[in-house]
PDB file of C-alpha atoms in Angstrom:
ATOM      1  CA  UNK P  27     -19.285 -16.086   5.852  1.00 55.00           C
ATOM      2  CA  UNK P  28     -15.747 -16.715   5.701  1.00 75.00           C
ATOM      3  CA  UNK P  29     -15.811 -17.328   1.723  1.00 83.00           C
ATOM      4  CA  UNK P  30     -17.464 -13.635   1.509  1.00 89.00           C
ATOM      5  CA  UNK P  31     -14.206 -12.147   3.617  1.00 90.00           C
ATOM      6  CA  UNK P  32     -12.258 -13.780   1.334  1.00 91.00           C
ATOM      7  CA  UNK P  33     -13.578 -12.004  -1.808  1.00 93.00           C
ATOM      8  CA  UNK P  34     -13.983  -8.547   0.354  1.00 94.00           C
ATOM      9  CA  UNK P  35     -10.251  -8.871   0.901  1.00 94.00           C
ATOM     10  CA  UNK P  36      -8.869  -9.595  -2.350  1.00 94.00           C
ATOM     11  CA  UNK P  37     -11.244  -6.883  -3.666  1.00 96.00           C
ATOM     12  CA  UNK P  38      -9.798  -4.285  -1.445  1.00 96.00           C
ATOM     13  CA  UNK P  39      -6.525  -5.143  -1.701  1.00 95.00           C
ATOM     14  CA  UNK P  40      -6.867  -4.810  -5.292  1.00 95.00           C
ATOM     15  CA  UNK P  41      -8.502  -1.280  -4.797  1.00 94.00           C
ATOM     16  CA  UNK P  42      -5.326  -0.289  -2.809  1.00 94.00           C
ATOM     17  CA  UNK P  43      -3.053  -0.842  -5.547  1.00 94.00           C
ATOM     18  CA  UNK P  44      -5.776   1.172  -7.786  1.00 92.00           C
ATOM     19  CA  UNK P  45      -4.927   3.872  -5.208  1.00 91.00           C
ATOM     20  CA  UNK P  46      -1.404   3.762  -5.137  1.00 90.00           C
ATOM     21  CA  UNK P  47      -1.190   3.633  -9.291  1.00 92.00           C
ATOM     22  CA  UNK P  48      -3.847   6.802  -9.285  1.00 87.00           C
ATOM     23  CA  UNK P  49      -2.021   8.528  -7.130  1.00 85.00           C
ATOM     24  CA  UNK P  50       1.158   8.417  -9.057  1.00 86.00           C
ATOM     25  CA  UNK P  51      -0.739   9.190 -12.155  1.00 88.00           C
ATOM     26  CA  UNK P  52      -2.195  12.269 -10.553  1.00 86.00           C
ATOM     27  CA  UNK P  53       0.869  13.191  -9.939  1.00 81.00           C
ATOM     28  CA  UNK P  54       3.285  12.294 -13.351  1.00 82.00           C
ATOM     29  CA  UNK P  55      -0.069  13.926 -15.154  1.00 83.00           C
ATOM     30  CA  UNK P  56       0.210  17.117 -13.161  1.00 80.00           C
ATOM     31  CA  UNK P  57      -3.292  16.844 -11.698  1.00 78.00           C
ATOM     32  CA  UNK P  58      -2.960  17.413  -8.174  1.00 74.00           C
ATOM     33  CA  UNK P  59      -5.490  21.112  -8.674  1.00 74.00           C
ATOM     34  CA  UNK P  60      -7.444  19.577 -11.180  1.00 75.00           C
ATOM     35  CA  UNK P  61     -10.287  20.089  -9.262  1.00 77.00           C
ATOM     36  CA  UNK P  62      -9.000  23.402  -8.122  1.00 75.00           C
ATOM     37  CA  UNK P  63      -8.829  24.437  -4.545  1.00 76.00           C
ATOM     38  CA  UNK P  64     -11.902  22.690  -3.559  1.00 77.00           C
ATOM     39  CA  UNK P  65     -12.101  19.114  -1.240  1.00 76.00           C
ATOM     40  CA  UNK P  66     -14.109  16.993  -1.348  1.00 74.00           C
ATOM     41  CA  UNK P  67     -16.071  18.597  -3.910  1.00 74.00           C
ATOM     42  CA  UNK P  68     -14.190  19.611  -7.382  1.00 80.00           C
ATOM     43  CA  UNK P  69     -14.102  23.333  -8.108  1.00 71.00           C
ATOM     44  CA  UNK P  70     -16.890  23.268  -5.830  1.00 72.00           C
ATOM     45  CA  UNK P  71     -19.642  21.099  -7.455  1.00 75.00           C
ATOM     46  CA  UNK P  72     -20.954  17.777  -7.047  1.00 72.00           C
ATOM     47  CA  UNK P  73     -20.988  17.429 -11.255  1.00 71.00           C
ATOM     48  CA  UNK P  74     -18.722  20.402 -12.508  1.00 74.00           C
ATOM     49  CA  UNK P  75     -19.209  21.361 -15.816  1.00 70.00           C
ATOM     50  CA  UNK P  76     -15.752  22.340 -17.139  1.00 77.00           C
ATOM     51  CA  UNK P  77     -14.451  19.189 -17.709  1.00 80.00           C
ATOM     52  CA  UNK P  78     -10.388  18.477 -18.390  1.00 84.00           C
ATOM     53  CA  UNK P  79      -8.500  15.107 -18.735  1.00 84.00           C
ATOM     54  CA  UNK P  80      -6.327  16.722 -15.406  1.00 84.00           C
ATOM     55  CA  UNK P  81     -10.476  17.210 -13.647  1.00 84.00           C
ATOM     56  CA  UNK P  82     -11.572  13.376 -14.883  1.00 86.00           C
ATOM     57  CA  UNK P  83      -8.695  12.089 -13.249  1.00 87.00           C
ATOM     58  CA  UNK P  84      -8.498  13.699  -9.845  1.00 85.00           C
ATOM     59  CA  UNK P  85     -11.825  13.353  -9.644  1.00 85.00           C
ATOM     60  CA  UNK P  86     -11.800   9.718 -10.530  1.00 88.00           C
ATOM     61  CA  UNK P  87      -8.565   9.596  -7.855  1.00 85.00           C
ATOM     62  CA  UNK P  88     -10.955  10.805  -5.455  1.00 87.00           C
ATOM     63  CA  UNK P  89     -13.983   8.496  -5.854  1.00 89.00           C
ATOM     64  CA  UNK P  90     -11.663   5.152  -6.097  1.00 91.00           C
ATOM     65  CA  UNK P  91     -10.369   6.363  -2.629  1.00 88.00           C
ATOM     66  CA  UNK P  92     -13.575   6.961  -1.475  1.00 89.00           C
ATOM     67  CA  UNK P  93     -15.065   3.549  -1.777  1.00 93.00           C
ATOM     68  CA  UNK P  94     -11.961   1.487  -0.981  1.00 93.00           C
ATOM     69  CA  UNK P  95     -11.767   3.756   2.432  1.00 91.00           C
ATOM     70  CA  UNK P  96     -15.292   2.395   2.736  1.00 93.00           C
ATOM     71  CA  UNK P  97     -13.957  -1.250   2.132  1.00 95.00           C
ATOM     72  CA  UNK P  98     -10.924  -0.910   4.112  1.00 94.00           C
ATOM     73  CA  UNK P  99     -13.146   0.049   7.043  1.00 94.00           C
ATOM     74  CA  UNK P 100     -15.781  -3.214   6.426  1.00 95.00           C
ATOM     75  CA  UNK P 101     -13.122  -5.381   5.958  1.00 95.00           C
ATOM     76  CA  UNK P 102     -11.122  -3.946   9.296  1.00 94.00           C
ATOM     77  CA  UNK P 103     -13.960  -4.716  11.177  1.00 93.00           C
ATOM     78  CA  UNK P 104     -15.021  -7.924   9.852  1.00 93.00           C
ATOM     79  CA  UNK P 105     -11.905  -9.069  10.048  1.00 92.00           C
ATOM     80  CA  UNK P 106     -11.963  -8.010  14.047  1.00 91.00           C
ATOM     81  CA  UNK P 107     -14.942  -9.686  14.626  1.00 90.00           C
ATOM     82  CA  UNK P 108     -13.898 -12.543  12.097  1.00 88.00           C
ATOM     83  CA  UNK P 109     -10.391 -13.811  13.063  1.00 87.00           C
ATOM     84  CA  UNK P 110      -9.177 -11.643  16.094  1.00 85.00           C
ATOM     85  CA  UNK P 111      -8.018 -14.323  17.633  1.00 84.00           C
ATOM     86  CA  UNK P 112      -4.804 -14.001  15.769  1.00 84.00           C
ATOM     87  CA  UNK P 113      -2.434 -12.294  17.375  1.00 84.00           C
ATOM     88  CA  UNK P 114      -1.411  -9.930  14.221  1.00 87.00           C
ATOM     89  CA  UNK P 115      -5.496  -9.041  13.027  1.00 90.00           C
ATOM     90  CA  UNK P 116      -6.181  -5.954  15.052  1.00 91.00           C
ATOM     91  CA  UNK P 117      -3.115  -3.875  14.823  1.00 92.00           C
ATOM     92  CA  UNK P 118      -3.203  -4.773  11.078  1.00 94.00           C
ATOM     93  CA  UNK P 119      -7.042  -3.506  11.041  1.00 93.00           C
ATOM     94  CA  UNK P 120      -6.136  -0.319  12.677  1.00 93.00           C
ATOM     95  CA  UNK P 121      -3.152   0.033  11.081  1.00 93.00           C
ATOM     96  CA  UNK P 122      -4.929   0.095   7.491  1.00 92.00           C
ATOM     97  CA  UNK P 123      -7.498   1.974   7.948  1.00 90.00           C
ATOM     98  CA  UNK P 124      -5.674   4.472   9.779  1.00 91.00           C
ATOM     99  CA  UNK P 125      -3.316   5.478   7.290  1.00 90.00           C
ATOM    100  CA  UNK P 126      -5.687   5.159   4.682  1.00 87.00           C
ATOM    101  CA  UNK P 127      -7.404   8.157   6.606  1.00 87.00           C
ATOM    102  CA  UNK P 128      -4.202   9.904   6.891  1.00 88.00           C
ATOM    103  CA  UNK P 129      -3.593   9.834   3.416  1.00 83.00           C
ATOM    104  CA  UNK P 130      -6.557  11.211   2.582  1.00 81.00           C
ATOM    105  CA  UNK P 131      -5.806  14.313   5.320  1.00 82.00           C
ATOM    106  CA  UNK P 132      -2.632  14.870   3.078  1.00 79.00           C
ATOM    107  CA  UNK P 133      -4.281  14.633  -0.425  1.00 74.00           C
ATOM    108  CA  UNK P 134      -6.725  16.990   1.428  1.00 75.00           C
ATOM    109  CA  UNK P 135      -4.353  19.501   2.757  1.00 76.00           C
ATOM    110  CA  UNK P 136      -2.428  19.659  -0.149  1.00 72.00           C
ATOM    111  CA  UNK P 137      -5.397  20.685  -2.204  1.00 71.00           C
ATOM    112  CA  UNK P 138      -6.729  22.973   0.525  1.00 69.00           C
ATOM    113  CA  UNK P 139      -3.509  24.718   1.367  1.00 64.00           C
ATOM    114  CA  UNK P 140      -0.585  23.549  -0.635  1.00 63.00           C
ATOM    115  CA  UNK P 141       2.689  21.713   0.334  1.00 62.00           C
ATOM    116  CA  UNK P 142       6.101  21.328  -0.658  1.00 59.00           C
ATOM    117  CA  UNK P 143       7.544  18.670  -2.395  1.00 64.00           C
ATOM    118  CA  UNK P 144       8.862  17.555   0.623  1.00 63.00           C
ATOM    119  CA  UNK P 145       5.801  16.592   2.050  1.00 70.00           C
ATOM    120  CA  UNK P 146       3.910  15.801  -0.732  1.00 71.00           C
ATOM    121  CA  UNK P 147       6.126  12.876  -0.979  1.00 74.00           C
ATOM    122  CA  UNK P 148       4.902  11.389   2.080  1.00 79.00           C
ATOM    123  CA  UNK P 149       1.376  10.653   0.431  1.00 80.00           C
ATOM    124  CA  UNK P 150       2.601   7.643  -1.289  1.00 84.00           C
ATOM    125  CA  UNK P 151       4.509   6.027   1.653  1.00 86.00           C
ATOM    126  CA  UNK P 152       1.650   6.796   3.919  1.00 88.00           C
ATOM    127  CA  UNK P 153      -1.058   5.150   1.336  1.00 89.00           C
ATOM    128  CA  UNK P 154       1.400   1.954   0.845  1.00 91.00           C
ATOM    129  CA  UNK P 155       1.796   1.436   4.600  1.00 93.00           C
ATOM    130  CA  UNK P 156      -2.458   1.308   4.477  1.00 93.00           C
ATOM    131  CA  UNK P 157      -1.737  -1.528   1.592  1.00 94.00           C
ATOM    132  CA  UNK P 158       0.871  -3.899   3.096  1.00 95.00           C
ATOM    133  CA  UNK P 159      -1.732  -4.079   6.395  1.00 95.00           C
ATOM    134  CA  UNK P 160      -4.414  -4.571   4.206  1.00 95.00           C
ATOM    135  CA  UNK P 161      -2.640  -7.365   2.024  1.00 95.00           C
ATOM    136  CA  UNK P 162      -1.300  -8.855   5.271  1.00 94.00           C
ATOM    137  CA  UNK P 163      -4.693  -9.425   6.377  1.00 93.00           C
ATOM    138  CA  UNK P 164      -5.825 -10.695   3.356  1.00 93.00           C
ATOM    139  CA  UNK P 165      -2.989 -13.476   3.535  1.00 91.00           C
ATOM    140  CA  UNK P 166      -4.077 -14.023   7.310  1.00 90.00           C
ATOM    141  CA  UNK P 167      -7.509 -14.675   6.086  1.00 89.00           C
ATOM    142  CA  UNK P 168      -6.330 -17.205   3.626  1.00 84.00           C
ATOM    143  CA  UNK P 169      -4.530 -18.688   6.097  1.00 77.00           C
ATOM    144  CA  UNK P 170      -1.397 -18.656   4.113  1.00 67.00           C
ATOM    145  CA  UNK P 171       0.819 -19.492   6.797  1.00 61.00           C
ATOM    146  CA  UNK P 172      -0.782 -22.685   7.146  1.00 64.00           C
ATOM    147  CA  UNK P 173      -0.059 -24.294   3.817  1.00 61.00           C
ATOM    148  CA  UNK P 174       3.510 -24.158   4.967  1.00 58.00           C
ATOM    149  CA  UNK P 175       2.960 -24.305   8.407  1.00 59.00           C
ATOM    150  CA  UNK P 176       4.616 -21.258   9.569  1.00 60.00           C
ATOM    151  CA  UNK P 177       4.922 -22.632  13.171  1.00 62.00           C
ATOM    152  CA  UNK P 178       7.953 -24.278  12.135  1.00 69.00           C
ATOM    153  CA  UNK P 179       9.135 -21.639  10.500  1.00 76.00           C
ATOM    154  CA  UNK P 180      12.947 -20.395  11.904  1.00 80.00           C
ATOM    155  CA  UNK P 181      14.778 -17.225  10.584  1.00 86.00           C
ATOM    156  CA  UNK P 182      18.134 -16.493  12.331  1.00 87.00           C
ATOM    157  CA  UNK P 183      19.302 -13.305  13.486  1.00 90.00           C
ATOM    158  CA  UNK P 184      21.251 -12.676  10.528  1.00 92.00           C
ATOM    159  CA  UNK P 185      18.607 -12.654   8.097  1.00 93.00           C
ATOM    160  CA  UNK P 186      16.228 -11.613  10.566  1.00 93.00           C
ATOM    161  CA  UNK P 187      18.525  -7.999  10.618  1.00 95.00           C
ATOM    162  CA  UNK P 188      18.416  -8.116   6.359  1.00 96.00           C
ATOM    163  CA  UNK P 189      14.676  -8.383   6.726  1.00 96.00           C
ATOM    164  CA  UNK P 190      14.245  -5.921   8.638  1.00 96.00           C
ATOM    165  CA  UNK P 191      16.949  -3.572   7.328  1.00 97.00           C
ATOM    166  CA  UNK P 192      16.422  -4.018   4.045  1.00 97.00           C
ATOM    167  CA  UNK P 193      12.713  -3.540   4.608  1.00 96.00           C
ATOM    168  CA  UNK P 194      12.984   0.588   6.368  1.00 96.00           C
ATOM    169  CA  UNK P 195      15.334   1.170   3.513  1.00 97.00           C
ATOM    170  CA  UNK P 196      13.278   0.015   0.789  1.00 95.00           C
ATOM    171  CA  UNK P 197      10.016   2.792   2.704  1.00 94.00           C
ATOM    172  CA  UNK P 198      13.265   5.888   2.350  1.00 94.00           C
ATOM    173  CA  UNK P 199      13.864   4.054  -0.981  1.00 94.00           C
ATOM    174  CA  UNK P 200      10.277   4.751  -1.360  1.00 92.00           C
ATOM    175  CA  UNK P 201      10.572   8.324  -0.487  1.00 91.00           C
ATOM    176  CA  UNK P 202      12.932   9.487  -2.415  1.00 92.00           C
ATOM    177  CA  UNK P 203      11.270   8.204  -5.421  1.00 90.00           C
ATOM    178  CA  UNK P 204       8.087  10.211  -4.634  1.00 87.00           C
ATOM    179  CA  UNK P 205      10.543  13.354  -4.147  1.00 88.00           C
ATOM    180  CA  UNK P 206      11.741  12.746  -7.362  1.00 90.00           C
ATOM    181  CA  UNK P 207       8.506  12.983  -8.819  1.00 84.00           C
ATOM    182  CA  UNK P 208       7.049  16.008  -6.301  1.00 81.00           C
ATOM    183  CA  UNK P 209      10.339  18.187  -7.110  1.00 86.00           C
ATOM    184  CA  UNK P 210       9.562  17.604 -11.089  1.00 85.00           C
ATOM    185  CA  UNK P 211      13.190  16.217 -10.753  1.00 88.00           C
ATOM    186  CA  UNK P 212      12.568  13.154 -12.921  1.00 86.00           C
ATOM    187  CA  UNK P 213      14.117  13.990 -16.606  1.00 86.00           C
ATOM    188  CA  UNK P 214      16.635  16.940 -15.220  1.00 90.00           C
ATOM    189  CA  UNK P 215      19.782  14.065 -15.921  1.00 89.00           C
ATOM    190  CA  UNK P 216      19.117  12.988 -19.561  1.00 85.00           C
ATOM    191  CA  UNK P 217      21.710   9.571 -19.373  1.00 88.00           C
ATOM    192  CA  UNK P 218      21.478   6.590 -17.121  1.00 90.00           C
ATOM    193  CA  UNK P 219      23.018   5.390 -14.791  1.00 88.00           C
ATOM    194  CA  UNK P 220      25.378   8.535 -14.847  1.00 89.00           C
ATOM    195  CA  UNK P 221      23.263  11.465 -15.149  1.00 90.00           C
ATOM    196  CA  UNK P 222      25.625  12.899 -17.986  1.00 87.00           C
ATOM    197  CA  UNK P 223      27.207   9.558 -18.834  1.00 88.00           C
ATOM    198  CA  UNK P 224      29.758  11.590 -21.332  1.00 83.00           C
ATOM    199  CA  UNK P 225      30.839  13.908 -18.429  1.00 82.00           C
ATOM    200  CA  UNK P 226      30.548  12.231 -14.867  1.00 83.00           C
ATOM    201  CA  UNK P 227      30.457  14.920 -12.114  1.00 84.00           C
ATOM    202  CA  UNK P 228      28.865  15.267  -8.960  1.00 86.00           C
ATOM    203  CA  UNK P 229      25.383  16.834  -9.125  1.00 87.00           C
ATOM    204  CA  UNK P 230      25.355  19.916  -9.805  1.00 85.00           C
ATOM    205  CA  UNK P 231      21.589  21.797  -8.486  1.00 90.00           C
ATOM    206  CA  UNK P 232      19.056  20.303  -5.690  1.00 91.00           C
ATOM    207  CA  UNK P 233      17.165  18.802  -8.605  1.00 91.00           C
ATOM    208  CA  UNK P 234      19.726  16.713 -10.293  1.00 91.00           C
ATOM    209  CA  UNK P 235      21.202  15.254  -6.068  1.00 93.00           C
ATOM    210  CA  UNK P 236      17.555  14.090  -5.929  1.00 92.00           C
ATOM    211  CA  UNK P 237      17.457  12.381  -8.635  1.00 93.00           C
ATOM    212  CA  UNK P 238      21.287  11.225  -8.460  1.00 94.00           C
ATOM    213  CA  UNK P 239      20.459  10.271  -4.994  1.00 93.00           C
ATOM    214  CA  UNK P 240      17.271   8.173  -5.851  1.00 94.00           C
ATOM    215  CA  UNK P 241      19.577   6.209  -7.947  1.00 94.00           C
ATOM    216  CA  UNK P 242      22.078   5.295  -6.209  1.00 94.00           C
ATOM    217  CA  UNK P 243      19.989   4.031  -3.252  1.00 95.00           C
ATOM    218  CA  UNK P 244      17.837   2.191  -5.760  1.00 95.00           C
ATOM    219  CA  UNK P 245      21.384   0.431  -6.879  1.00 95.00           C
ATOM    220  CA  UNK P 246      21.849  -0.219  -3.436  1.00 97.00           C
ATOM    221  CA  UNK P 247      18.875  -1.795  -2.334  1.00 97.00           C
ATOM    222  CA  UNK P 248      19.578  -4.302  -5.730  1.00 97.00           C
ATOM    223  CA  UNK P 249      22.970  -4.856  -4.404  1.00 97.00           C
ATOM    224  CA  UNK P 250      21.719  -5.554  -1.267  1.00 97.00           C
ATOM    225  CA  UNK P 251      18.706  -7.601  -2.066  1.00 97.00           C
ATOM    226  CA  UNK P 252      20.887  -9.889  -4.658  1.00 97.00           C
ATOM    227  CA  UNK P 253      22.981 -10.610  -1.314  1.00 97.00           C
ATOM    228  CA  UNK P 254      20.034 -12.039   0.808  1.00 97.00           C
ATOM    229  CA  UNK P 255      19.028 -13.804  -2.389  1.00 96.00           C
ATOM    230  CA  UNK P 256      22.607 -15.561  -1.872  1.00 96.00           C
ATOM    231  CA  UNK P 257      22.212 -16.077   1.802  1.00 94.00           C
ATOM    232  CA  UNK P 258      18.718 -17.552   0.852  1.00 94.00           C
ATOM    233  CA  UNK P 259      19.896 -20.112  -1.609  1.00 93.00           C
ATOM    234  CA  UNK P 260      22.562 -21.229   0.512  1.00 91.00           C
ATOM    235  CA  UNK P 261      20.981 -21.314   3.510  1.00 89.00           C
ATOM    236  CA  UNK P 262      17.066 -21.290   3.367  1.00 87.00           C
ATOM    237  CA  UNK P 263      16.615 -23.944   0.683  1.00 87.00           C
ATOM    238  CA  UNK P 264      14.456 -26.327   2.670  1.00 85.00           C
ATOM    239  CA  UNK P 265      12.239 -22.850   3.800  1.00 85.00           C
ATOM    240  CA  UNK P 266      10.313 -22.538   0.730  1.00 85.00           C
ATOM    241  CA  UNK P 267       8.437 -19.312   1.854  1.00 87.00           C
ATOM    242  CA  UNK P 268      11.674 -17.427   1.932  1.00 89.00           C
ATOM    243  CA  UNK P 269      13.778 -19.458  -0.675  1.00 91.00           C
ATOM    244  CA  UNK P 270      10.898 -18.454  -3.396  1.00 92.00           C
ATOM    245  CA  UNK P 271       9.931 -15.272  -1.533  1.00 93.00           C
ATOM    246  CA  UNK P 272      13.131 -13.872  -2.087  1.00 96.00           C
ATOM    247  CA  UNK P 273      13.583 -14.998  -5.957  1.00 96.00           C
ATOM    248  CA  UNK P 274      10.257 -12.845  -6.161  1.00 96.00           C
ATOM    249  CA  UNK P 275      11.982 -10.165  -4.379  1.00 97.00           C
ATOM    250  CA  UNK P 276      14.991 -10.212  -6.272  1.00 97.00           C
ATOM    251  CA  UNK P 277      12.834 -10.097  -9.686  1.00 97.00           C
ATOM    252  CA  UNK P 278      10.490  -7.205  -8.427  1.00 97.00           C
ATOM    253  CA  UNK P 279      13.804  -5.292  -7.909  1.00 97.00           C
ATOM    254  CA  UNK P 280      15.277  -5.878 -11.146  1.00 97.00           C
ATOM    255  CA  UNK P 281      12.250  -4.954 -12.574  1.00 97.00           C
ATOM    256  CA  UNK P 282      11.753  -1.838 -10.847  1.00 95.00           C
ATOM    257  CA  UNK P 283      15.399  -0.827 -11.856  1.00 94.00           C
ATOM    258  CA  UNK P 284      15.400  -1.953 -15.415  1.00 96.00           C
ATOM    259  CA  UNK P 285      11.403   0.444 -15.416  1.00 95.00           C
ATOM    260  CA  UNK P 286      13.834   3.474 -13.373  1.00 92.00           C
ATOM    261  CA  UNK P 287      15.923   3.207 -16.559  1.00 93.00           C
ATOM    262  CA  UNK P 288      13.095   3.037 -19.248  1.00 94.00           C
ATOM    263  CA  UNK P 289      11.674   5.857 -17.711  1.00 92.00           C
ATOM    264  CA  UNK P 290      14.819   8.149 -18.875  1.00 91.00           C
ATOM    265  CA  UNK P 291      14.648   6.342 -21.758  1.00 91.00           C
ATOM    266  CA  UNK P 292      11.415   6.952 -22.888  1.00 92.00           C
ATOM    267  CA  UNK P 293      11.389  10.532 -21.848  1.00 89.00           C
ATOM    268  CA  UNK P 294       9.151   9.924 -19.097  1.00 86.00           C
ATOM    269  CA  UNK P 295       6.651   7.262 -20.640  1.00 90.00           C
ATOM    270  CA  UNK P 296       3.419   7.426 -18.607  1.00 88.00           C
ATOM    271  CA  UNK P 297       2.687   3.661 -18.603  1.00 92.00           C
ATOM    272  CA  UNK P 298       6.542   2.810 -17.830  1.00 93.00           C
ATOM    273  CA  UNK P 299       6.073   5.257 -14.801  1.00 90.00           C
ATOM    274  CA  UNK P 300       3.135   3.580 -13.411  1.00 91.00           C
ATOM    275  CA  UNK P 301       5.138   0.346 -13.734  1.00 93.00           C
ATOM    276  CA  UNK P 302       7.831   2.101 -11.881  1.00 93.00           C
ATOM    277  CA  UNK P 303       5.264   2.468  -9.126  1.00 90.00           C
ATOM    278  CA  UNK P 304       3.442  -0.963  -8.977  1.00 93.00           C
ATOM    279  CA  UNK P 305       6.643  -2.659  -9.046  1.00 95.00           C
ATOM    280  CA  UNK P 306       7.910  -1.214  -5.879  1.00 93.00           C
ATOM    281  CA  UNK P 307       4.317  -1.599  -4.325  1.00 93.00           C
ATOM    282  CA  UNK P 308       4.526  -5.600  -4.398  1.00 95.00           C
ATOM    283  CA  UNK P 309       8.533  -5.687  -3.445  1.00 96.00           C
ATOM    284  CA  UNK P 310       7.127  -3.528  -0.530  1.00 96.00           C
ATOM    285  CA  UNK P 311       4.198  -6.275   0.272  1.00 95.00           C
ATOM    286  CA  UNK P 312       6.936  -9.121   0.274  1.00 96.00           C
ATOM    287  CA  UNK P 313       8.854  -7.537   2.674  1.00 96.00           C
ATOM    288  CA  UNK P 314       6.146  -6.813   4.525  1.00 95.00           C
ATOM    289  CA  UNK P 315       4.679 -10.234   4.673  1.00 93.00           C
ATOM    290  CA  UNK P 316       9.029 -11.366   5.752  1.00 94.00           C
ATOM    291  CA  UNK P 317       8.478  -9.005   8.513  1.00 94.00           C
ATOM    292  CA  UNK P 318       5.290 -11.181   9.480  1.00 91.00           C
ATOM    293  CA  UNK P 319       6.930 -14.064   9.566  1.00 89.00           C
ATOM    294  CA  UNK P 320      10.066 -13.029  11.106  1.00 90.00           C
ATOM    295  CA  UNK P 321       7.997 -11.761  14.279  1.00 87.00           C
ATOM    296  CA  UNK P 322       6.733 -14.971  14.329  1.00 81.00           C
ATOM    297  CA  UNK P 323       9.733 -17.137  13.622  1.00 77.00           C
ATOM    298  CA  UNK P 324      11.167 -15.216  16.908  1.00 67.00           C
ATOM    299  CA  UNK P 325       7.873 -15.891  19.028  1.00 63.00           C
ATOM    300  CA  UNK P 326       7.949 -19.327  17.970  1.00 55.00           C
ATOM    301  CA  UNK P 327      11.647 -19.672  19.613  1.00 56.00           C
ATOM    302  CA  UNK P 328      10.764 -18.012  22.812  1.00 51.00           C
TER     303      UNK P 328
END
């Protein structure tokens, strides 16, 4: 029983990254109406005939979220029913599967009705909120925590703040990359870092301060996560979870810059975009999984 839970929740966690990715490349391939105004049906049919790359992969957007909602909900339960008895399972059951839902209402109303940029941007955030809980669960099942018995596990105050600080920045991090994408602001500065590098000036148009803006609190969020990298090798060395946690942490966010700068680069590569995304997908299910531990590191004290 507890084998087949395992494989359930590595499968699903899987098909939330295969959501997050499709949803990004719905939106850098301009697909969002390539099923037209219709939901949950495309242009109206069960099997439309007009078919277009931008139909095959809305369409295929759709059906991926489809069964992993189904999956998210089976495993939410099971889980429930399964290991309940620790403390974090239910809210991280409701948690996924309710935002999973709520993505879908967005994706839905944006078809239906249309929305801004502005909003729009909120689909991503919403769907990878859905993905830490279910990826938390999946290490609960696993019973991560137990291989380096987590029950010993202390986190000051200090880092405790960084955790948590660095973790709400990283989700308006988050959002401002999907704003740069909704606002079709990502190739209006044609240098990096600057975005004219042979005449620096403040930004000029909406368009070029959300882009100039996603930068600079992506070089931020380096900065800062280089510092609790320091903190960690000074002081968390004999804490393996966060001593390697944060090396991982600190290499997701290089890599998510250094794919931020390829992207300009490349004129907007597809596959370097989608890179862009899954990189700060995992960084965002580390700090997740810190905030986990942290709210247990401070129960453990009490």
């Amino acid at each position: 029983m507890r084998q087949s839970l395992k494989w359930l929740a590595v499968a699903t966690t899987i098909g939330m990254i295969f959501i997050l990715i499709g949803g990004a490349l719905v939106t850098k391939t301009g697909s969002g109406m390539g099923c037209g105004r219709s939901w949950p049906l495309c242009n109206g049919k069960f099997l439309p005939l007009e078919i277009t790359p931008e139909l095959v992969i809305e369409l295929s957007h759709r059906l991926v979220s489809g069964v992993v909602g189904i999956m998210v909900l089976v495993l939410s339960v099971w889980s429930w029913k399964a290991i309940g008895h620790i403390r974090e399972t239910k809210f991280l059951s409701f948690l996924s599967f309710f935002f999973l839902l709520l993505q879908a209402l967005v994706g839905a109303a944006a078809v239906k009705w249309g929305q801004s940029g502005f909003v729009l941007a909120l689909h991503f955030g919403i769907s990878l909120i859905s993905f830490s809980a279910v990826l938390l669960l999946t290490l609960l099942i696993f019973e991560i925590d137990k291989k380096f018995d987590a029950e010993k596990l202390y986190i000051d105050k200090r880092m405790g703040f960084h955790i948590i600080g660095v973790s709400i920045y990283s989700y308006l991090l988050i959002y401002t990359g999907a704003l740069v994408r909704h606002t079709k602001s990502s190739l209006v500065c044609r240098d990096w870092p600057l975005c004219l590098n042979d005449s620096p000036s403040l930004p000029s148009n909406m368009y070029e301060w959300v882009q100039m803006g996603h930068r600079a609190a992506a070089g931020l969020i380096f900065i800062w996560i280089a510092y609790i990298l320091y903190l960690a090798v000074r002081h968390y060395k004999d804490q393996k979870i966060l001593y390697w946690g944060w090396i991982i942490s600190f290499i997701l966010v290089s890599l998510q810059v250094i794919a931020g700068a390829l992207i300009i680069f490349s004129r907007l590569n597809l596959y370097i975009a989608l890179l862009h995304a899954f990189f700060i997908t995992c960084l965002f299910g580390v700090l997740s999984y810190f905030i986990l531990l942290y709210s247990r590191s401070k129960r453990n004290k009490q």
